[in-house]
mmCIF file of C-alpha atoms and ligand atoms in Angstrom:
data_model
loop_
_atom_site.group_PDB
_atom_site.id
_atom_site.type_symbol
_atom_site.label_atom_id
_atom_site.label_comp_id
_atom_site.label_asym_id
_atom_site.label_seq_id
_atom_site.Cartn_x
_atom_site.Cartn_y
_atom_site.Cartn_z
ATOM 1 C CA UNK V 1168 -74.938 182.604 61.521
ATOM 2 C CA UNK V 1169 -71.907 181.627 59.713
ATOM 3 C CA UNK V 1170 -71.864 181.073 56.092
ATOM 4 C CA UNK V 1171 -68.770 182.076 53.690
ATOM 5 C CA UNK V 1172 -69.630 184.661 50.991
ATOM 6 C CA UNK V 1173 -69.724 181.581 48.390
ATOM 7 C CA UNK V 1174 -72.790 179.510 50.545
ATOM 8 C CA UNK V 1175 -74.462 182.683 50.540
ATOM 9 C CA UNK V 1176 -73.617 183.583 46.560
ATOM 10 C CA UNK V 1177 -75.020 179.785 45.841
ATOM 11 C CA UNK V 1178 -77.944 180.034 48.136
ATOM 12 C CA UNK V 1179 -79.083 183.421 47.148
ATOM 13 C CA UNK V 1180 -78.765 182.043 42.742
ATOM 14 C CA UNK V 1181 -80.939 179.400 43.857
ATOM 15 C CA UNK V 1182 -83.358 181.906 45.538
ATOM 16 C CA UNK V 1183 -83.021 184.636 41.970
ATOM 17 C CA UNK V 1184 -83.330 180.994 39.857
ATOM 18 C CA UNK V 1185 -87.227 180.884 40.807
ATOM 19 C CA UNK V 1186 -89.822 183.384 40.095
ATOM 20 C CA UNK V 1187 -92.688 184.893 39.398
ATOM 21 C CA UNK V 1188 -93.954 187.810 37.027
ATOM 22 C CA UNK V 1189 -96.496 190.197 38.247
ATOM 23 C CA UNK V 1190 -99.019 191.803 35.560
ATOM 24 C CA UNK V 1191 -96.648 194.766 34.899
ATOM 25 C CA UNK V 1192 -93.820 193.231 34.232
ATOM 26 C CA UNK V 1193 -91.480 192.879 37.375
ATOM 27 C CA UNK V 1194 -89.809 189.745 38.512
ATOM 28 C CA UNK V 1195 -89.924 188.614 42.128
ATOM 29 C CA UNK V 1196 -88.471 185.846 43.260
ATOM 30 C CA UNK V 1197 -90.511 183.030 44.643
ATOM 31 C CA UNK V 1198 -89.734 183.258 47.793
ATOM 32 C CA UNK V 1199 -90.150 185.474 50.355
ATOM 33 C CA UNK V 1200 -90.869 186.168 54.069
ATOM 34 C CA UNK V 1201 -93.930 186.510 56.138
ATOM 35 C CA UNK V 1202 -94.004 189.036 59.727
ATOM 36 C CA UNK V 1203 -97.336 188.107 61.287
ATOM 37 C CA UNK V 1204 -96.559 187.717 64.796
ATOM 38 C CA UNK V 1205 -93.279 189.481 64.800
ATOM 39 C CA UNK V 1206 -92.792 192.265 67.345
ATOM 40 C CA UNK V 1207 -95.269 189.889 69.714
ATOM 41 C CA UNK V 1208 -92.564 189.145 72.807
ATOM 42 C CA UNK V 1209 -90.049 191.921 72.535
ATOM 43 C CA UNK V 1210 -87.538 189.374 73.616
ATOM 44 C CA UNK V 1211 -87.572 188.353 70.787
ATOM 45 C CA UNK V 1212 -86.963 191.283 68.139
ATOM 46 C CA UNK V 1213 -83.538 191.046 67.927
ATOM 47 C CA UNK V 1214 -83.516 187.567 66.715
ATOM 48 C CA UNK V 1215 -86.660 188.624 64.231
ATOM 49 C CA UNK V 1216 -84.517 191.230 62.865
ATOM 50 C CA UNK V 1217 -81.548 189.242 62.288
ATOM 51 C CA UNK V 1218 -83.812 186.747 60.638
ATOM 52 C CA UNK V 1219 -85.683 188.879 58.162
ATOM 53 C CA UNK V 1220 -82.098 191.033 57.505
ATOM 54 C CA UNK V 1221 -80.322 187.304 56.965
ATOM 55 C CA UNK V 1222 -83.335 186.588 54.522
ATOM 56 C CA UNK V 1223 -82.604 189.901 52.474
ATOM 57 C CA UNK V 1224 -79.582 188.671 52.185
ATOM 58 C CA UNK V 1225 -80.291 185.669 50.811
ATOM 59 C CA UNK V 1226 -82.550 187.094 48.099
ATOM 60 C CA UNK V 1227 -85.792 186.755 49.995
ATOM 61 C CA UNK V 1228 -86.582 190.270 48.885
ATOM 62 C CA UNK V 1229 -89.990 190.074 49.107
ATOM 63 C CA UNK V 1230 -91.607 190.893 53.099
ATOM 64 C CA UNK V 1231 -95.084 190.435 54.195
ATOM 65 C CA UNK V 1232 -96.657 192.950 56.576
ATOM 66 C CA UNK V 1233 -100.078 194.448 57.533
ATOM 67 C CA UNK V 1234 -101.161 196.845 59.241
ATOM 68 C CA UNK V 1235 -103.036 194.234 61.242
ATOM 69 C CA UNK V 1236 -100.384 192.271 62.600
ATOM 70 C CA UNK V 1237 -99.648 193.089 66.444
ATOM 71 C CA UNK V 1238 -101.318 196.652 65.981
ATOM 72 C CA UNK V 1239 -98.416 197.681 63.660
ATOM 73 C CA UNK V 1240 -95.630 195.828 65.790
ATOM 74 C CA UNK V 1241 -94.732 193.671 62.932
ATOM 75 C CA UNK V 1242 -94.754 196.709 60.687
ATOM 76 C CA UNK V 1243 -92.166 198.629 63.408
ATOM 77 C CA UNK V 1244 -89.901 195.171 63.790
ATOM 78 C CA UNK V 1245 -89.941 195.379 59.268
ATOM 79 C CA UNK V 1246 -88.773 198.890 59.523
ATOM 80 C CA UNK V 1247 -85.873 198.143 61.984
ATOM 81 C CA UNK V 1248 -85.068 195.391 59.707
ATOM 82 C CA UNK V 1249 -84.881 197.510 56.596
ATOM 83 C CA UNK V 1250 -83.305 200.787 58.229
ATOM 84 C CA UNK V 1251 -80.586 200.139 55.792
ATOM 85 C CA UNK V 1252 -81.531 198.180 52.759
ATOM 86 C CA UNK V 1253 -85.319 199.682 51.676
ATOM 87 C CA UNK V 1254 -84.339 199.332 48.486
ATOM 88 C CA UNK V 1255 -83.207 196.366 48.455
ATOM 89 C CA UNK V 1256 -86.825 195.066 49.354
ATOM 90 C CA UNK V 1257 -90.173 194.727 47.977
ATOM 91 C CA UNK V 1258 -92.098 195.771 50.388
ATOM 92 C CA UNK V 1259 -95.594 194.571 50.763
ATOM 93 C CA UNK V 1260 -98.469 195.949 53.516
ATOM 94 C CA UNK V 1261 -102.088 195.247 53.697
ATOM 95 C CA UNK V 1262 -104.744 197.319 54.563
ATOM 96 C CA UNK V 1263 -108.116 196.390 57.085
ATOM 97 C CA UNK V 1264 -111.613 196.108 55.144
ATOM 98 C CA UNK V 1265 -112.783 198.385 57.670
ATOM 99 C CA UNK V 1266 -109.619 201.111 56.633
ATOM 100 C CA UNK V 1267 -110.280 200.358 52.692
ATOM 101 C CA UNK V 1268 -112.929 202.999 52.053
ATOM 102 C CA UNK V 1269 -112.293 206.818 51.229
ATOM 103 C CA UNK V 1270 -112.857 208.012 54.744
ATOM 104 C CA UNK V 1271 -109.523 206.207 55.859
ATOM 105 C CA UNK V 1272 -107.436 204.071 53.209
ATOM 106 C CA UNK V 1273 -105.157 207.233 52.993
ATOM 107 C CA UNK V 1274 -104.653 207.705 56.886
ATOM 108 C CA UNK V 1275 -104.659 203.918 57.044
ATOM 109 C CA UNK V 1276 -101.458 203.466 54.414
ATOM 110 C CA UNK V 1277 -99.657 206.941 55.713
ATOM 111 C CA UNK V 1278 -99.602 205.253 59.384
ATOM 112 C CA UNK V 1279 -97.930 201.976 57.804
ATOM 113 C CA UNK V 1280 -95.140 204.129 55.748
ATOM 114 C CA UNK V 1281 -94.883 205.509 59.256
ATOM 115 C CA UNK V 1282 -93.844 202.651 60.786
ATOM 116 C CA UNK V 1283 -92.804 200.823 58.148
ATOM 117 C CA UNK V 1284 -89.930 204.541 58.048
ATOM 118 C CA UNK V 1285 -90.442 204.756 54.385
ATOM 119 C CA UNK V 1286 -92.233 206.856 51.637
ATOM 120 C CA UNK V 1287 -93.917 203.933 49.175
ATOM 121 C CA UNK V 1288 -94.961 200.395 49.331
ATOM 122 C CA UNK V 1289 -94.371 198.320 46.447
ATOM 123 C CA UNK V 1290 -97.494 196.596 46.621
ATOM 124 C CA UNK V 1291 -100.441 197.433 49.345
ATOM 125 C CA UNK V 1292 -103.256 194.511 49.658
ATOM 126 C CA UNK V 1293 -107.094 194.435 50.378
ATOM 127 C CA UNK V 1294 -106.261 192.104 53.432
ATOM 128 C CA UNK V 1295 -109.757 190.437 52.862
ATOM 129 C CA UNK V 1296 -113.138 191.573 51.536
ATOM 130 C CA UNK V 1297 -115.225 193.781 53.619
ATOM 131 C CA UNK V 1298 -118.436 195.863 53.666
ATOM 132 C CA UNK V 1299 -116.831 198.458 51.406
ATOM 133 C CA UNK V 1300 -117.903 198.670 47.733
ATOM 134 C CA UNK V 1301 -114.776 196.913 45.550
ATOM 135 C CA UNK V 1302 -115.109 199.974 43.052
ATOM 136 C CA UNK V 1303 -114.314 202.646 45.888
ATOM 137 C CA UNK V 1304 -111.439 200.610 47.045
ATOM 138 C CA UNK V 1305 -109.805 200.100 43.778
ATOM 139 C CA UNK V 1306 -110.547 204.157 43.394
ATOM 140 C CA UNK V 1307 -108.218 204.955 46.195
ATOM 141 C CA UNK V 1308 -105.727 202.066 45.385
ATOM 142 C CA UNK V 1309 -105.146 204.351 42.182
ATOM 143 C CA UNK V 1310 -105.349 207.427 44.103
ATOM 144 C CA UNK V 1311 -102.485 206.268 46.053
ATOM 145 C CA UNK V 1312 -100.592 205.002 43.103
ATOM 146 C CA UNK V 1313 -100.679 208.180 41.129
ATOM 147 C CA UNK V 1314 -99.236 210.233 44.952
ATOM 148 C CA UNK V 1315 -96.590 208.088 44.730
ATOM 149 C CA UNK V 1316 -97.565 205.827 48.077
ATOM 150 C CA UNK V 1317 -97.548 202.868 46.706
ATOM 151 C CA UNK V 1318 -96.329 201.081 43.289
ATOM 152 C CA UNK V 1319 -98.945 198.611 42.921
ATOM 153 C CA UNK V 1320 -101.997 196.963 45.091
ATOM 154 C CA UNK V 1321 -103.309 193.780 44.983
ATOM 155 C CA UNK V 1322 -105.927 191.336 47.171
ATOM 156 C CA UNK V 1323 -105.689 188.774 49.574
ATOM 157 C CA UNK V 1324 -108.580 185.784 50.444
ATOM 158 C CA UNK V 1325 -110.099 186.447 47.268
ATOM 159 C CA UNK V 1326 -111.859 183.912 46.513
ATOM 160 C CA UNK V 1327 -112.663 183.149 42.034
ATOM 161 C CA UNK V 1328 -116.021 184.861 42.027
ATOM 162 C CA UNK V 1329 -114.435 187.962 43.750
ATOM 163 C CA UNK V 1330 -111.639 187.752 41.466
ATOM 164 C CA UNK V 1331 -114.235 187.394 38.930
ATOM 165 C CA UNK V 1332 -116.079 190.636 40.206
ATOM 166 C CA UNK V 1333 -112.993 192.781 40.751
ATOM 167 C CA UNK V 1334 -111.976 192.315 37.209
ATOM 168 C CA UNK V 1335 -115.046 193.363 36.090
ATOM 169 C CA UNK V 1336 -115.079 197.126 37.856
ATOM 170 C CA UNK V 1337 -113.331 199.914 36.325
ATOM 171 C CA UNK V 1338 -109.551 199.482 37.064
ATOM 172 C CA UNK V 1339 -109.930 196.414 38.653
ATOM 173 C CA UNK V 1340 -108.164 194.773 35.917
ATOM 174 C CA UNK V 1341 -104.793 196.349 37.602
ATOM 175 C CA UNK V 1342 -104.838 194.095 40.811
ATOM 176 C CA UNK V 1343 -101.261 192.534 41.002
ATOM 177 C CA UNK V 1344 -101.802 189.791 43.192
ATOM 178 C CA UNK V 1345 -104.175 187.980 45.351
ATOM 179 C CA UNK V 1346 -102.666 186.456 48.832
ATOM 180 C CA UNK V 1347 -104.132 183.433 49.654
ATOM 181 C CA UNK V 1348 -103.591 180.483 52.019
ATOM 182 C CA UNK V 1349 -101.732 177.841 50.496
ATOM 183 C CA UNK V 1350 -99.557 174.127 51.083
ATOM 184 C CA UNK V 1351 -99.922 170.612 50.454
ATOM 185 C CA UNK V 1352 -102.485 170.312 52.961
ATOM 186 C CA UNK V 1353 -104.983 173.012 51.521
ATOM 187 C CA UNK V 1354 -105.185 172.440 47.925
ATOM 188 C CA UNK V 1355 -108.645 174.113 47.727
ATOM 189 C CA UNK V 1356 -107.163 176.915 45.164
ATOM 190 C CA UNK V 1357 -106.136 174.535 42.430
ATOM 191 C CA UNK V 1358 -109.682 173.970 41.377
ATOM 192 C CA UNK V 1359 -110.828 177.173 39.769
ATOM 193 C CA UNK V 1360 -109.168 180.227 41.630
ATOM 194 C CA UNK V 1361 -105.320 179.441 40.387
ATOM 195 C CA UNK V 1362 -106.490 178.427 36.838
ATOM 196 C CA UNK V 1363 -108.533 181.694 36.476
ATOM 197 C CA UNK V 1364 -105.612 183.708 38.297
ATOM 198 C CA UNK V 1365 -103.246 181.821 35.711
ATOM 199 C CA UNK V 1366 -105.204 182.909 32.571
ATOM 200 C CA UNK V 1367 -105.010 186.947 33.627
ATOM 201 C CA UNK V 1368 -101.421 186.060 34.364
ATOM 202 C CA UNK V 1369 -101.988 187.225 37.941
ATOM 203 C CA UNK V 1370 -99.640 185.092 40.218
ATOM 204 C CA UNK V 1371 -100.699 184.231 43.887
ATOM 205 C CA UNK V 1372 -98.574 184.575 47.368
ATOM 206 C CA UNK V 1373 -99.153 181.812 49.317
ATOM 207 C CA UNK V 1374 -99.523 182.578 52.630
ATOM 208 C CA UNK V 1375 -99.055 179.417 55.514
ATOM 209 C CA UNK V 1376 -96.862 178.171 53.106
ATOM 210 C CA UNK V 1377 -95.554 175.902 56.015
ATOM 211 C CA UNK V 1378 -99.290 175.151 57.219
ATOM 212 C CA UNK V 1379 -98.497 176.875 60.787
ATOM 213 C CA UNK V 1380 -98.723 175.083 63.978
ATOM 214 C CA UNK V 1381 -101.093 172.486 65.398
ATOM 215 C CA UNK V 1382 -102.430 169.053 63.958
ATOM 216 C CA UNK V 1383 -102.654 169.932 60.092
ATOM 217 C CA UNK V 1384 -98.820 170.587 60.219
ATOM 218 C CA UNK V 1385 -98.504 167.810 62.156
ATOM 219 C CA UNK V 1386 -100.551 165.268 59.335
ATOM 220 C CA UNK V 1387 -98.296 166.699 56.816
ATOM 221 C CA UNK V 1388 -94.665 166.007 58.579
ATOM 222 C CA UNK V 1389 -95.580 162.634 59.811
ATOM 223 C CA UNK V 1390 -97.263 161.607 56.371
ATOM 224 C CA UNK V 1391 -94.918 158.786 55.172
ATOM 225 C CA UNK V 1392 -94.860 160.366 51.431
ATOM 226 C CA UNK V 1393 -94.307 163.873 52.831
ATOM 227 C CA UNK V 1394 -91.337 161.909 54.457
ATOM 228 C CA UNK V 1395 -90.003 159.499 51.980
ATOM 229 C CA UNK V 1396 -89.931 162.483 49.282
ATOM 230 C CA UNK V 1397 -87.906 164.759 52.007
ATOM 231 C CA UNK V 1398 -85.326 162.163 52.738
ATOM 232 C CA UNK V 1399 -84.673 161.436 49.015
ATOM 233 C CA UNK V 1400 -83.349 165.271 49.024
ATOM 234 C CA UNK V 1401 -81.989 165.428 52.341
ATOM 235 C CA UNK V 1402 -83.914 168.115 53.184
ATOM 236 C CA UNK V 1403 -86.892 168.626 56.233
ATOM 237 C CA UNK V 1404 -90.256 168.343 55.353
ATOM 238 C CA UNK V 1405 -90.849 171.822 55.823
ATOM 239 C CA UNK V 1406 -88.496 172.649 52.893
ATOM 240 C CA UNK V 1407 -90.166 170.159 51.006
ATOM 241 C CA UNK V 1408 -93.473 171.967 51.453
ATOM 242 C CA UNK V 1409 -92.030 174.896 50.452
ATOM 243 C CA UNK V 1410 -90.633 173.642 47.481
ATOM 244 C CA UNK V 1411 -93.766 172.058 46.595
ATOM 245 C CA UNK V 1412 -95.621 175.251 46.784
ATOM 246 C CA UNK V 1413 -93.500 177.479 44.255
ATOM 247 C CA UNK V 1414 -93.303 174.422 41.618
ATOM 248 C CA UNK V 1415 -95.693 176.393 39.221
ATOM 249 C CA UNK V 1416 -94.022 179.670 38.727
ATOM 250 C CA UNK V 1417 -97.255 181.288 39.669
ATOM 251 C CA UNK V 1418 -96.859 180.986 42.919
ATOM 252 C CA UNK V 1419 -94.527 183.296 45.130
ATOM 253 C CA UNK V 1420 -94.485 181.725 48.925
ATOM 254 C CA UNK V 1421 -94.120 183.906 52.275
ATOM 255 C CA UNK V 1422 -92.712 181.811 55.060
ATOM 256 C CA UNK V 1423 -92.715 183.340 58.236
ATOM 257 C CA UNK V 1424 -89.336 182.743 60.088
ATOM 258 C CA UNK V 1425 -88.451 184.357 63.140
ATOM 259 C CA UNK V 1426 -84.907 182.483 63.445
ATOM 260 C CA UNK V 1427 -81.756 182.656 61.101
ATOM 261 C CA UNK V 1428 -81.324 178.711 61.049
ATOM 262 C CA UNK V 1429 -85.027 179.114 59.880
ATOM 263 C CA UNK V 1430 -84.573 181.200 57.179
ATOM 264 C CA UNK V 1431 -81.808 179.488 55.959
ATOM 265 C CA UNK V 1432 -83.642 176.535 55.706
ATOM 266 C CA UNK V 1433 -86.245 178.233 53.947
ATOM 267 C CA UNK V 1434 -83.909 179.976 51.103
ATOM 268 C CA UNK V 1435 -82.294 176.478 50.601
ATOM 269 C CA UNK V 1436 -85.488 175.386 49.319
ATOM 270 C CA UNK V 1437 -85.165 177.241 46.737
ATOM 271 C CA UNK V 1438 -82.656 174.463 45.666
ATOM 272 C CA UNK V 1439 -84.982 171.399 45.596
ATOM 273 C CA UNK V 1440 -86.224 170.325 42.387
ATOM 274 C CA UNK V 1441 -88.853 168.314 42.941
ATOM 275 C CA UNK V 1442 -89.297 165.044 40.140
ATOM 276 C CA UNK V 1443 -92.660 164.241 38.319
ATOM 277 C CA UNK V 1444 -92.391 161.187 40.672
ATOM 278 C CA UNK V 1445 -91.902 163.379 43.773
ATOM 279 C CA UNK V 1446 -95.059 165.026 42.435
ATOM 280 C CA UNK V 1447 -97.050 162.086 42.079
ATOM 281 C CA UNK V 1448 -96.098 160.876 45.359
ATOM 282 C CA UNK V 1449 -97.289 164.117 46.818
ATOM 283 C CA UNK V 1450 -100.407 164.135 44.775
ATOM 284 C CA UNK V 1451 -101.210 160.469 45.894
ATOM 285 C CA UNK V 1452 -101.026 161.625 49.357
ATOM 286 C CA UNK V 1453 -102.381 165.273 49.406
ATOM 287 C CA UNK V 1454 -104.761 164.753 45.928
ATOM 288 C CA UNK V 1455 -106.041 167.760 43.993
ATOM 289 C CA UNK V 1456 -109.379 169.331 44.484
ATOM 290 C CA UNK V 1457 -111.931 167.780 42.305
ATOM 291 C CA UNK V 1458 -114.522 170.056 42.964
ATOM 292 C CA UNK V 1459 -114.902 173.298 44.067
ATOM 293 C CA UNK V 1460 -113.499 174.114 47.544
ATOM 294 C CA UNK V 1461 -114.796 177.220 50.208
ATOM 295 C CA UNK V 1462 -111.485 179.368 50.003
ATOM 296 C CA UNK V 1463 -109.059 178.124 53.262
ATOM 297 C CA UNK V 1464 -108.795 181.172 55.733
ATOM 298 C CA UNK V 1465 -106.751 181.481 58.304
HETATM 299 P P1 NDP E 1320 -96.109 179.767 58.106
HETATM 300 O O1 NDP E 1320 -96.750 178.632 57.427
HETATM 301 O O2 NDP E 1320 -95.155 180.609 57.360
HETATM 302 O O3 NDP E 1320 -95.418 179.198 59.420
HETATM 303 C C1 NDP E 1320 -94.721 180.007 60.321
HETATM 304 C C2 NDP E 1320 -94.193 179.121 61.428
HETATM 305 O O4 NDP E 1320 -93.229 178.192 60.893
HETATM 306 C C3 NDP E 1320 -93.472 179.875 62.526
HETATM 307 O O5 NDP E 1320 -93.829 179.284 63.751
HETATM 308 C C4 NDP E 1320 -91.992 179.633 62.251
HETATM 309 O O6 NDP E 1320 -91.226 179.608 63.420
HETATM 310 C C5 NDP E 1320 -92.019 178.271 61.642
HETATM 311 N N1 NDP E 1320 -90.903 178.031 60.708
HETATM 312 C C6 NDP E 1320 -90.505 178.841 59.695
HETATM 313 N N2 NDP E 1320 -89.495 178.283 59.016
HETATM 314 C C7 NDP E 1320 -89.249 177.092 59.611
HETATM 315 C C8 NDP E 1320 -88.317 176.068 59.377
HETATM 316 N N3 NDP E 1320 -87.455 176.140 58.368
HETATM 317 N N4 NDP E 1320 -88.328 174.973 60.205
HETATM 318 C C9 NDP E 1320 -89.210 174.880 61.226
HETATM 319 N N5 NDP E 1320 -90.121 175.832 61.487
HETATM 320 C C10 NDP E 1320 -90.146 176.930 60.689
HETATM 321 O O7 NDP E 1320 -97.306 180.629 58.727
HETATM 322 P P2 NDP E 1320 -97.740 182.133 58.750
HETATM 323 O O8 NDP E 1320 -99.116 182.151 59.283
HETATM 324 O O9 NDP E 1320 -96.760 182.998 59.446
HETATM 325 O O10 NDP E 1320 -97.832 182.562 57.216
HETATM 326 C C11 NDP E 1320 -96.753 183.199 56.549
HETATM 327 C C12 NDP E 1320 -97.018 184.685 56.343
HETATM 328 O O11 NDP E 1320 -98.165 184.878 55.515
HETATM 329 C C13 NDP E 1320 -97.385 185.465 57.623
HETATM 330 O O12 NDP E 1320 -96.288 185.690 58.467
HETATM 331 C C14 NDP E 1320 -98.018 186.692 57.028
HETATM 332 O O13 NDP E 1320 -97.040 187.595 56.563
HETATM 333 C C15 NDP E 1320 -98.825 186.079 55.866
HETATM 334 N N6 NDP E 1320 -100.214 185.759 56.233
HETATM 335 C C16 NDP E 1320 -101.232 186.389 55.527
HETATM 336 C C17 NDP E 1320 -102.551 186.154 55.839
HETATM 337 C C18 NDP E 1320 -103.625 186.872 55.087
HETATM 338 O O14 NDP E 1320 -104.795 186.815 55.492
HETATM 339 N N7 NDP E 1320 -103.306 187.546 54.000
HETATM 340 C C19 NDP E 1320 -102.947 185.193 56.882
HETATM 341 C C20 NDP E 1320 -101.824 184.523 57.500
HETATM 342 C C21 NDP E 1320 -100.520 184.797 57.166
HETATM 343 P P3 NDP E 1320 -90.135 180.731 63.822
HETATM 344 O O15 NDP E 1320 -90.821 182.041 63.683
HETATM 345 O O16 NDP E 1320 -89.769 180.356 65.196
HETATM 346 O O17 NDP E 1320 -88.991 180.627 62.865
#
């Protein structure tokens, strides 16, 4: 991919211009980059390993992972990514409801450093809720914290009442962030989940950001607004919905990209600002939730 050093300097201000705060303080930017899927069809890696290292780059510090995806492949194809800039990242794994109990959180998280070739995580995630108790989860989230493993931990598919619940057990109150699905399509979240997230000052990642594959995406890039508000920017309509989904400040987005003319797309969103009238447009099309929405999974 060839940019000069000043298309990368101006891409990657864009990319530092928007962000969000977690509850202790540090400043991410808004976007960053998904995995799921990576590691999948080996011929592939190389080109997934450009991508994500052209994304670093670029400012799009923050990289998705879980142990989950591909058995650990997307964790290995992260590490070979990062072999020479961990710092430079914030890296982010998630941990199965099945691994988040006493018996195995620790074994769970030490095989993800192991792939992942690193000593910490800066933030590990509750990938979604499962039969273990929320208090003995959040106990070994802070046992890990205190060794060292990891710098923060956070949620993901929370729903409001869970949030609700988690901040009521001791130490749940230090939950970072909750990953949730999230675009123009799936407004669900707006109702009561972002609003409550908002008032602890708890910021979401957006995962789907780009609503994946099949028809939904399809009803999104073919919607005439969706289209009209793109073309006024001169920009696709999956930068739009990117741009869309970090308007808040609260939200930080994790695009998955597997390409460098993808990422670069993706980071350039960064530069849209969308209008109150873009917004309207949007909201005309896609409205907000007026009642209370079942959480979107994937
Ligand atoms: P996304 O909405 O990010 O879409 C990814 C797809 O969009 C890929 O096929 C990718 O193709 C394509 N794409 C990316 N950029 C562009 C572009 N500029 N133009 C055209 N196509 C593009 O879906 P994901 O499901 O991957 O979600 C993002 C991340 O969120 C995941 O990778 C994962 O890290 C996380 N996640 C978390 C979940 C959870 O339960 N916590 C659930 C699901 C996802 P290509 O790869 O070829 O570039």
């Amino acid at each position: 991919m060839e940019l000069t050093n000043k298309e990368m300097t101006a891409i990657k201000n864009e990319v530092q211009h928007h962000t969000v705060t977690l509850p202790d303080g540090t400043v991410l930017p808004s976007l960053g980059q998904g995995t799921w899927h990576m590691g999948d069809d080996s011929s592939r890696e190389e080109d997934e390993i450009q991508a994500l290292q052209l994304g670093l780059e670029l400012g799009l510090r923050v990289i998705d992972t879980a142990e989950m995806y591909g058995d650990g492949r997307a964790e290995r194809v992260t590490a070979k990514a990062l072999k020479h800039s961990r710092e430079e990242a914030f890296l982010v794994s998630k941990v199965l409801p099945s691994n988040a109990g006493r018996a195995r959180l620790q074994s769970s998280l030490e095989n993800s450093l192991s792939r992942l070739q690193t000593d910490y995580l800066d933030l590990y995630l509750l990938h979604w809720r499962g039969g273990v108790p929320l208090q003995e989860t959040v106990e070994e989230m802070e046992k890990m914290k205190a060794q060292g493993l990891i710098k923060r931990w956070g949620v993901s598919n929370f729903d409001t009442a869970d949030m609700q619940e988690l901040s009521e057990i001791t130490g749940g109150e230090a939950c970072a962030v909750n990953q949730v699905l999230y675009h123009l399509g799936s407004r669900g979240i707006e109702y009561s989940l972002l609003p409550w997230m908002k008032e602890q000052a708890i910021p979401a990642m957006a995962y789907c950001p780009l609503a994946q594959g099949g028809n939904l995406r399809q009803q999104l890039l073919t919607n005439p607004s969706v289209k009209k508000v793109a073309a006024s920017h001169d920009v696709t309509e999956l930068q739009l919905l990117l741009a869309w989904s970090i308007r808040s400040g609260k939200v930080l987005s994790i695009p998955k990209a597997g390409r460098q003319e993808h990422v670069l797309q993706n980071a350039r969103a960064a530069g849209i600002n969308l209008t109150a009238e873009d917004l309207k447009e949007l909201d005309n099309a896609f409205p907000a939730p007026r009642q209370k929405q079942p959480l979107d999974i994937v």
